[in-house]
Amino acid sequence: MSFIKTPAVPVESINPKVKDCEYAVRGEIFNHAQRLQEELEKNPGSRPFDEITYCNLGNPQALGQKPITFFRQVLALCEYPALLDSDEAHKIFSSDAISRAKKILSTLTGKSTGAYSHSKGAKGLREMIADGIALRDGYPANPEDIFLTDGASAAVHMIMQLLIRSENDGILCPIPQYPLYSAAITLHGGTLVPYYLSESNNWGLEVFELKGRLDLARENGISVKAMVVINPGNPTGQVLSESNQQEIVELCRKEGLVLLADEVYQDNVYVKDKKFISFKRIIRSGYRDDEISVVSFQSISKGYYGECGKRGGYIELCGFREDVKDQIYKVASVNLCSNTTGQILASLIMNPPKPGEESHKLFFSEKEAILSSLGRRAKALEDAFNSMEGVSCQKAEGAMYLFPRIKLPNKAIDAADKAGMVPDAFYALRLLDATGLVLVPGSGFGQVPGTWHVRTTILPDESKIPDIVSRLKTFHESFMREFQD
Amino acid sequence: MSFIKTPAVPVESINPKVKDCEYAVRGEIFNHAQRLQEELEKNPGSRPFDEITYCNLGNPQALGQKPITFFRQVLALCEYPALLDSDEAHKIFSSDAISRAKKILSTLTGKSTGAYSHSKGAKGLREMIADGIALRDGYPANPEDIFLTDGASAAVHMIMQLLIRSENDGILCPIPQYPLYSAAITLHGGTLVPYYLSESNNWGLEVFELKGRLDLARENGISVKAMVVINPGNPTGQVLSESNQQEIVELCRKEGLVLLADEVYQDNVYVKDKKFISFKRIIRSGYRDDEISVVSFQSISKGYYGECGKRGGYIELCGFREDVKDQIYKVASVNLCSNTTGQILASLIMNPPKPGEESHKLFFSEKEAILSSLGRRAKALEDAFNSMEGVSCQKAEGAMYLFPRIKLPNKAIDAADKAGMVPDAFYALRLLDATGLVLVPGSGFGQVPGTWHVRTTILPDESKIPDIVSRLKTFHESFMREFQD
């Protein structure tokens, strides 16, 4: 007779914060899409579409976007410096890629990408980033206030870990929000304090709403420590006006909130009447350093660069005391450093080729081609959604997403209920099964109760947009017909 | 009259787990070394040494170790695939580097290193790693049980986050231990349950000691969930015998402990009578999958490759239930993926060039040169320590460190006390100021109370070892003379 032991790790015994955390962007719909993809690979023709189109995630190079040539030339030279000495180097690489790679290597520990760097990131690279920030804002940046990270996600975790002590600590987050924030707050054991963006006002941020939610949370005994602002917005695509940003900063100052400024889409603005202004610039033009604390998050994954797989990014801290910065540095040092490839790319996106340098012309044309195409794609998809019955879609002023609202028929809501699904997830699943398009249900981001949305990226190759629009429309018509009230 | 507001983040308000965590490897001695380095750069000749020698951290390329040519050729080709089409490619790159880069690119999402991969890591790369594990162990590995991470540190955090619910959950850790473990347990709010390695038995792991500590912790109400074993050992350098490994596995099975097997030094064994045996191989040769849960940690930072800055690594899970693996996958997906450069390197170290392939000869000679030199350096430093008054140093069978014990004179202990320092930190600081050598005090790793140690890496370039030995001896003699009892 043999006894089968209970395995050492039953799921009931794991950290409940891990169990409770959710991340819709790679959630159930995405997992279903991966199963469909495997099915299609085994049995081509088994579905009414030939391929899965992943619009669930801001992952440009997965959908065919080409990396910026200059950036990749510099990377190749840094990875294999023997290229610098080869006779062929000047035939293959631009002169400024060669000089940039030499400059970067000279700043790295051991002059190699293979050594751990300083835990904040290589100092020379932080200096290049500080130069880029200064040029962007018109105010100097201190390399000692910059911490390089394995993408912005790691940085968000680091800051949440620093700020959150228990479930009594709250973080104000926009609704809808990018679910990294809700997941990180759950994992670190805090409380998400929601404030709603105003859909009818092009997803604007209204300070009276914010103040009301803050007061309510405080009445409920929550110590609200920080406020997340995503600008340009994810999933909403709005770009904040300067006056709105000033109101936000003033509120944070008055209320003693750390402003967590997610600015990873700073290079993604598609409308002429808006431009990106950093929160750093707002505070530098009107506040002392001891009046307000701001963390600015930047990433190499977005913009026109889209280097998601490299996992690079940084935070810039403003208005933090030295003893708190020391604590952040200590935690960074436990993980030794972020990856040097991502660090190098972060220095490059904040310091791209300048006019007069050999690569500039090609760089500029690659950048403009990507950004102008993204603008056209955003507009085409926005128009398509707005032409569909019961769908309204705000303008994508920036970022990489649209977040259309869908008035689902009651019969569809009932059918979802019977299937044990949230209505917008039911819609997204049907859409996936019919078209191969992977969208994320609005419920993954949060929305006003009783409203339903989906989020799509604007990233499929421009040549595929007409077909995607046609598939979306055909599906939607058939869905609305099927569930007509 | 103006009021200066309290800044939004006083250090008193941050997460106490962050405040409590410590990491000696980049702690006070290291910070002092960085200040000295800046001073030397500004005023060369101002100290009795010309450079700071960082022996605090297993960071081979920081000290001049050259990366493996094949690995870096493949990376350069993956970063800038235009090289593959250039006429010059075959003049610069070996044919197997070219074919490997093509194979790797074909497995990546969007065929680009710039796209987010699957959250476990690119499937094709996990398959290559699984092949390497199977070859190492003689038992198959399942790519679905492999999770690629930004270095082993990130993996340790992930597992601690999964296992630890509160301070009532305990993790058995060797003392001395690599302080990543104590830092991660503190950050995630658990309790470190120490078991002492036996210094007189060449830092061996004694199961009766382990069982005693486990029982004691349980009597104190701690739910002990897992046991960390570092093999080869850090900071101790011991390589476990197969029979010892079997005892450990049997204890974990009986007691329902997850075995956390830190095997990042698996390619660093320097003595002929020992070899690395994975815990996976031990359990596959005698246990069913539902009897014991093991996590094996591997890293690209150590071995003969030493690609620390790239932040690559993986965990292989054995004996975990699907629902628990789903939770690990979910948490991995919140961070999207680990960096693809590190992922590629992980596939390369587990699948290096094979005999008959064009690069094999060069690869083999580079690998052997590094490993045999490391063995000689370990021996030279070990002999040096053992020749010093009051110092005894166990053999470095593997890994990259020596952990000599220093019998400090009472007067030195008193002097340390007066300076407000732990005695071994006092010794290490004096050593640094006198020689520029950066060692880590044993107190950062834990040690039997009343004993004092320092940890040094064996990584300085071999040509520098005689000078380092001489500096160590001269300093030690003078220190012992100064504090003679």
GROMACS .gro file of N, CA and C in nm, chain B residues 330-396:
model
  201
  815LYS      N    1   0.089   3.383  -1.441
  815LYS     CA    2   0.013   3.508  -1.434
  815LYS      C    3   0.101   3.622  -1.383
  816VAL      N    4   0.176   3.595  -1.276
  816VAL     CA    5   0.263   3.701  -1.222
  816VAL      C    6   0.371   3.738  -1.326
  817ALA      N    7   0.426   3.637  -1.395
  817ALA     CA    8   0.524   3.667  -1.501
  817ALA      C    9   0.460   3.755  -1.607
  818SER      N   10   0.333   3.730  -1.638
  818SER     CA   11   0.269   3.804  -1.747
  818SER      C   12   0.245   3.950  -1.710
  819VAL      N   13   0.232   3.979  -1.579
  819VAL     CA   14   0.216   4.120  -1.539
  819VAL      C   15   0.338   4.201  -1.581
  820ASN      N   16   0.456   4.135  -1.579
  820ASN     CA   17   0.578   4.204  -1.622
  820ASN      C   18   0.610   4.179  -1.768
  821LEU      N   19   0.517   4.116  -1.839
  821LEU     CA   20   0.522   4.092  -1.983
  821LEU      C   21   0.625   3.987  -2.023
  822CYS      N   22   0.755   4.015  -2.004
  822CYS     CA   23   0.856   3.911  -2.032
  822CYS      C   24   0.990   3.958  -1.981
  823SER      N   25   1.084   3.866  -1.973
  823SER     CA   26   1.221   3.905  -1.940
  823SER      C   27   1.288   3.954  -2.069
  824ASN      N   28   1.402   4.019  -2.055
  824ASN     CA   29   1.466   4.079  -2.171
  824ASN      C   30   1.517   3.972  -2.268
  825THR      N   31   1.497   3.997  -2.395
  825THR     CA   32   1.525   3.894  -2.497
  825THR      C   33   1.674   3.869  -2.514
  826THR      N   34   1.758   3.969  -2.489
  826THR     CA   35   1.902   3.946  -2.500
  826THR      C   36   1.944   3.843  -2.396
  827GLY      N   37   1.898   3.860  -2.272
  827GLY     CA   38   1.924   3.762  -2.167
  827GLY      C   39   1.864   3.627  -2.201
  828GLN      N   40   1.747   3.626  -2.262
  828GLN     CA   41   1.684   3.500  -2.302
  828GLN      C   42   1.772   3.425  -2.403
  829ILE      N   43   1.820   3.500  -2.501
  829ILE     CA   44   1.903   3.436  -2.605
  829ILE      C   45   2.030   3.378  -2.542
  830LEU      N   46   2.093   3.456  -2.454
  830LEU     CA   47   2.214   3.406  -2.389
  830LEU      C   48   2.185   3.281  -2.306
  831ALA      N   49   2.068   3.278  -2.240
  831ALA     CA   50   2.035   3.159  -2.161
  831ALA      C   51   2.025   3.036  -2.253
  832SER      N   52   1.970   3.057  -2.372
  832SER     CA   53   1.962   2.944  -2.466
  832SER      C   54   2.101   2.902  -2.514
  833LEU      N   55   2.191   2.999  -2.523
  833LEU     CA   56   2.326   2.969  -2.572
  833LEU      C   57   2.411   2.898  -2.467
  834ILE      N   58   2.402   2.943  -2.341
  834ILE     CA   59   2.487   2.876  -2.240
  834ILE      C   60   2.440   2.733  -2.217
  835MET      N   61   2.311   2.707  -2.238
  835MET     CA   62   2.262   2.570  -2.219
  835MET      C   63   2.275   2.488  -2.348
  836ASN      N   64   2.320   2.552  -2.453
  836ASN     CA   65   2.331   2.487  -2.582
  836ASN      C   66   2.447   2.545  -2.660
  837PRO      N   67   2.569   2.533  -2.605
  837PRO     CA   68   2.684   2.596  -2.671
  837PRO      C   69   2.725   2.516  -2.796
  838PRO      N   70   2.822   2.566  -2.872
  838PRO     CA   71   2.866   2.495  -2.993
  838PRO      C   72   2.907   2.352  -2.961
  839LYS      N   73   2.874   2.263  -3.052
  839LYS     CA   74   2.906   2.120  -3.032
  839LYS      C   75   3.028   2.083  -3.117
  840PRO      N   76   3.097   1.975  -3.076
  840PRO     CA   77   3.211   1.931  -3.158
  840PRO      C   78   3.168   1.915  -3.304
  841GLY      N   79   3.252   1.962  -3.394
  841GLY     CA   80   3.221   1.953  -3.536
  841GLY      C   81   3.167   2.082  -3.593
  842GLU      N   82   3.110   2.166  -3.506
  842GLU     CA   83   3.062   2.296  -3.554
  842GLU      C   84   3.181   2.393  -3.561
  843GLU      N   85   3.171   2.488  -3.654
  843GLU     CA   86   3.287   2.573  -3.684
  843GLU      C   87   3.343   2.643  -3.560
  844SER      N   88   3.254   2.689  -3.471
  844SER     CA   89   3.300   2.766  -3.355
  844SER      C   90   3.351   2.680  -3.241
  845HIS      N   91   3.333   2.549  -3.250
  845HIS     CA   92   3.354   2.467  -3.131
  845HIS      C   93   3.496   2.478  -3.076
  846LYS      N   94   3.593   2.477  -3.165
  846LYS     CA   95   3.731   2.476  -3.119
  846LYS      C   96   3.763   2.604  -3.039
  847LEU      N   97   3.726   2.717  -3.098
  847LEU     CA   98   3.750   2.844  -3.029
  847LEU      C   99   3.670   2.850  -2.898
  848PHE      N  100   3.543   2.811  -2.907
  848PHE     CA  101   3.458   2.811  -2.788
  848PHE      C  102   3.521   2.729  -2.676
  849PHE      N  103   3.563   2.608  -2.711
  849PHE     CA  104   3.618   2.517  -2.611
  849PHE      C  105   3.745   2.574  -2.549
  850SER      N  106   3.829   2.633  -2.633
  850SER     CA  107   3.954   2.686  -2.578
  850SER      C  108   3.927   2.808  -2.489
  851GLU      N  109   3.831   2.893  -2.528
  851GLU     CA  110   3.797   3.009  -2.443
  851GLU      C  111   3.742   2.962  -2.309
  852LYS      N  112   3.652   2.866  -2.315
  852LYS     CA  113   3.588   2.814  -2.193
  852LYS      C  114   3.692   2.752  -2.100
  853GLU      N  115   3.777   2.666  -2.155
  853GLU     CA  116   3.876   2.598  -2.073
  853GLU      C  117   3.978   2.694  -2.014
  854ALA      N  118   4.014   2.795  -2.093
  854ALA     CA  119   4.111   2.893  -2.043
  854ALA      C  120   4.054   2.967  -1.921
  855ILE      N  121   3.929   3.004  -1.930
  855ILE     CA  122   3.867   3.077  -1.819
  855ILE      C  123   3.856   2.987  -1.696
  856LEU      N  124   3.805   2.865  -1.716
  856LEU     CA  125   3.781   2.779  -1.600
  856LEU      C  126   3.912   2.733  -1.535
  857SER      N  127   4.012   2.702  -1.617
  857SER     CA  128   4.136   2.656  -1.554
  857SER      C  129   4.205   2.772  -1.483
  858SER      N  130   4.194   2.890  -1.539
  858SER     CA  131   4.252   3.006  -1.471
  858SER      C  132   4.178   3.034  -1.340
  859LEU      N  133   4.048   3.023  -1.340
  859LEU     CA  134   3.971   3.044  -1.216
  859LEU      C  135   4.015   2.944  -1.110
  860GLY      N  136   4.038   2.820  -1.152
  860GLY     CA  137   4.084   2.719  -1.057
  860GLY      C  138   4.218   2.756  -0.996
  861ARG      N  139   4.311   2.804  -1.082
  861ARG     CA  140   4.443   2.844  -1.031
  861ARG      C  141   4.432   2.964  -0.938
  862ARG      N  142   4.346   3.059  -0.974
  862ARG     CA  143   4.332   3.178  -0.890
  862ARG      C  144   4.273   3.141  -0.754
  863ALA      N  145   4.174   3.050  -0.755
  863ALA     CA  146   4.114   3.006  -0.629
  863ALA      C  147   4.221   2.946  -0.538
  864LYS      N  148   4.304   2.861  -0.598
  864LYS     CA  149   4.408   2.792  -0.520
  864LYS      C  150   4.510   2.892  -0.465
  865ALA      N  151   4.552   2.986  -0.548
  865ALA     CA  152   4.653   3.083  -0.506
  865ALA      C  153   4.601   3.167  -0.389
  866LEU      N  154   4.477   3.211  -0.398
  866LEU     CA  155   4.421   3.294  -0.291
  866LEU      C  156   4.397   3.212  -0.165
  867GLU      N  157   4.350   3.090  -0.185
  867GLU     CA  158   4.328   2.999  -0.071
  867GLU      C  159   4.461   2.978   0.004
  868ASP      N  160   4.567   2.948  -0.071
  868ASP     CA  161   4.698   2.927  -0.008
  868ASP      C  162   4.745   3.053   0.064
  869ALA      N  163   4.721   3.167   0.003
  869ALA     CA  164   4.763   3.292   0.065
  869ALA      C  165   4.693   3.311   0.199
  870PHE      N  166   4.561   3.293   0.199
  870PHE     CA  167   4.488   3.312   0.326
  870PHE      C  168   4.539   3.214   0.432
  871ASN      N  169   4.561   3.088   0.388
  871ASN     CA  170   4.602   2.988   0.487
  871ASN      C  171   4.743   3.013   0.540
  872SER      N  172   4.818   3.096   0.469
  872SER     CA  173   4.954   3.127   0.517
  872SER      C  174   4.953   3.245   0.615
  873MET      N  175   4.835   3.306   0.633
  873MET     CA  176   4.829   3.427   0.716
  873MET      C  177   4.796   3.393   0.862
  874GLU      N  178   4.852   3.470   0.951
  874GLU     CA  179   4.834   3.447   1.096
  874GLU      C  180   4.686   3.454   1.135
  875GLY      N  181   4.637   3.349   1.199
  875GLY     CA  182   4.499   3.352   1.250
  875GLY      C  183   4.393   3.340   1.143
  876VAL      N  184   4.435   3.303   1.023
  876VAL     CA  185   4.336   3.292   0.913
  876VAL      C  186   4.329   3.147   0.869
  877SER      N  187   4.207   3.096   0.851
  877SER     CA  188   4.193   2.963   0.791
  877SER      C  189   4.090   2.972   0.679
  878CYS      N  190   4.123   2.906   0.570
  878CYS     CA  191   4.037   2.918   0.452
  878CYS      C  192   4.007   2.780   0.395
  879GLN      N  193   3.879   2.747   0.385
  879GLN     CA  194   3.840   2.619   0.325
  879GLN      C  195   3.866   2.623   0.175
  880LYS      N  196   3.873   2.505   0.117
  880LYS     CA  197   3.900   2.491  -0.025
  880LYS      C  198   3.782   2.543  -0.109
  881ALA      N  199   3.811   2.620  -0.215
  881ALA     CA  200   3.704   2.656  -0.308
  881ALA      C  201   3.690   2.543  -0.408
   0.00000   0.00000   0.00000
